[in-house]
GROMACS .gro file of C-alpha atoms in nm:
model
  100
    1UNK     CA    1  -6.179  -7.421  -3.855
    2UNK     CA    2  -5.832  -7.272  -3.858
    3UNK     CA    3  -5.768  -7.243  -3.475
    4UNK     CA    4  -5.551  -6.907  -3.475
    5UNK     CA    5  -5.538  -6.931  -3.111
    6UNK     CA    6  -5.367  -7.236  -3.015
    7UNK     CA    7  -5.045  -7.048  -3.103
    8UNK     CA    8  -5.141  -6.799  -2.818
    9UNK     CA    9  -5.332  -7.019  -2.562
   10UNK     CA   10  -5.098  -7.280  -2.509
   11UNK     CA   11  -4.676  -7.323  -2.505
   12UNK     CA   12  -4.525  -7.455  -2.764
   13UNK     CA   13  -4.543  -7.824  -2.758
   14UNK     CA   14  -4.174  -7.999  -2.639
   15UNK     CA   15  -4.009  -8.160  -2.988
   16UNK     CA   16  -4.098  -8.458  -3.095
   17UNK     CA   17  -3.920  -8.799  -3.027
   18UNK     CA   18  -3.936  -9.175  -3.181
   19UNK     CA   19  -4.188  -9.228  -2.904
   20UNK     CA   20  -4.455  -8.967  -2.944
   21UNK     CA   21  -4.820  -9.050  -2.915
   22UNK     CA   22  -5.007  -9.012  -3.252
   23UNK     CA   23  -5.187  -8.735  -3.013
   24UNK     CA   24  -4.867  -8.515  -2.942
   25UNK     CA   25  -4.785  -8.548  -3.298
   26UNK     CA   26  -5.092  -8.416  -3.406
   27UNK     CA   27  -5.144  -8.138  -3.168
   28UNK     CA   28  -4.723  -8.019  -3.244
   29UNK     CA   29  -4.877  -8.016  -3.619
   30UNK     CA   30  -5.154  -7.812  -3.533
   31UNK     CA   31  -4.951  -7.576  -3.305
   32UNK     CA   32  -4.736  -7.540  -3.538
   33UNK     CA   33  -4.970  -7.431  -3.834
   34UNK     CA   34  -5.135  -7.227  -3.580
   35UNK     CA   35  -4.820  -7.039  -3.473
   36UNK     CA   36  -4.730  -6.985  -3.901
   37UNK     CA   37  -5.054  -6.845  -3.979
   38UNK     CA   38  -5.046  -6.604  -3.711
   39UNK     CA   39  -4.720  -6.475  -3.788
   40UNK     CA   40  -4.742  -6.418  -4.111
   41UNK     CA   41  -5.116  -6.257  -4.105
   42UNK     CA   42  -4.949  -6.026  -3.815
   43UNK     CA   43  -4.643  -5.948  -3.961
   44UNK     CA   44  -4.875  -5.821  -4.313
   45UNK     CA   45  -5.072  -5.602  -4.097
   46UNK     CA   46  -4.760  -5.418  -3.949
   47UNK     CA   47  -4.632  -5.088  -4.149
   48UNK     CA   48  -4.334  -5.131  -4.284
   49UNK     CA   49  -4.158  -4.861  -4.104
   50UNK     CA   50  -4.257  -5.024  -3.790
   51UNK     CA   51  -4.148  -5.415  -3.868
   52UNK     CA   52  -3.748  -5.294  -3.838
   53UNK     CA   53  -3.819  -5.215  -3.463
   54UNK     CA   54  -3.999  -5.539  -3.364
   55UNK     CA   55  -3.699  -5.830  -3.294
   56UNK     CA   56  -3.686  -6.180  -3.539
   57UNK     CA   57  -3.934  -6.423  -3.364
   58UNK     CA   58  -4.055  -6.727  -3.467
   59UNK     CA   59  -4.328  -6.740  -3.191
   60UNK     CA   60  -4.671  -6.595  -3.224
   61UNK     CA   61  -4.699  -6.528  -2.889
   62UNK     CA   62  -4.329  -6.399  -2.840
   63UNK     CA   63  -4.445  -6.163  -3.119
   64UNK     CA   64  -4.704  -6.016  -2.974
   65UNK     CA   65  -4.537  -5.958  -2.645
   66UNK     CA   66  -4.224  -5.792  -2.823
   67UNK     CA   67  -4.480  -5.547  -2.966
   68UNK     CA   68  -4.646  -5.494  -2.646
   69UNK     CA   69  -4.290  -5.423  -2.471
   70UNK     CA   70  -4.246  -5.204  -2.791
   71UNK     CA   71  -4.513  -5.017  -2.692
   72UNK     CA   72  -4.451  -4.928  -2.373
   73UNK     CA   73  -4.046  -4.834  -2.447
   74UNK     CA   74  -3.943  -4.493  -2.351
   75UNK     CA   75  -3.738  -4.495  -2.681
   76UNK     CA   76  -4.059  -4.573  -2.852
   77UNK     CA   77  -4.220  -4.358  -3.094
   78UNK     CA   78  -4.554  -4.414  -2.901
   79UNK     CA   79  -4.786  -4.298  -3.178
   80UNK     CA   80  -4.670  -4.552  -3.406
   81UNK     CA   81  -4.643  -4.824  -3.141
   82UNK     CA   82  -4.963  -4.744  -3.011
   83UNK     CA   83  -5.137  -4.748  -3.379
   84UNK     CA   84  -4.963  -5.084  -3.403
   85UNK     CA   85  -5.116  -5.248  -3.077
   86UNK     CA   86  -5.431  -5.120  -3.228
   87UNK     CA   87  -5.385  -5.290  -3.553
   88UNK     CA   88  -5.313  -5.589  -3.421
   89UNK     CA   89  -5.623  -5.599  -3.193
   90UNK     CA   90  -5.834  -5.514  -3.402
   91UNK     CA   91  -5.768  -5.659  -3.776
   92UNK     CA   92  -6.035  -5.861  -3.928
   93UNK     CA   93  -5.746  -6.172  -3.912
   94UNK     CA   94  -5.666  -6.076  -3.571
   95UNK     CA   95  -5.641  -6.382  -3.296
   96UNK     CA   96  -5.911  -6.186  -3.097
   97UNK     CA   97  -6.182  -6.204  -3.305
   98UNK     CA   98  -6.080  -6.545  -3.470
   99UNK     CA   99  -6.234  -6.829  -3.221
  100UNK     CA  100  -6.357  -7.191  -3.375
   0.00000   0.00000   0.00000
């Protein structure tokens, strides 16, 4: 099970230390894979003349609320912004329909 949505459905985890439980250090590992895979399968599914708008994040959730915010810009070329939210939403590898 890959657990997409960790990424989105909880913060990321604080960093670890020399005392972390074998618990925090697995669930930072997991978050972290989490928050990778959805990146990258997000940032394939956006058109290329759309990823030069959307800022550098290393957060899956960060990235998804940049694109929202993108979206809903005045400066915004809305068609394209608003084909993007729909990609996102509703890609086969999207977070939505990706549950364990």
């Amino acid at each position: 099970v890959l657990d997409f949505d960790l990424a989105f459905s909880t913060d990321k985890p604080a960093a670890l230390t020399e005392t972390s439980s074998s618990d925090q250090m697995s669930f930072h590992k997991a978050w972290e894979r989490s928050n990778r895979l959805s990146l990258m399968f997000m940032r394939m599914i956006v058109a290329n003349n759309i990823k030069s708008t959307i800022p550098v994040t290393d957060n899956a959730k960060e990235f998804m609320k940049l694109v929202e915010n993108l979206s809903q810009s005045e400066s915004t070329d809305k068609s394209r912004a608003g084909t993007l939210m729909g990609t996102l939403m509703s890609h086969p590898v999207s977070v939505n329909n990706i549950y364990h």
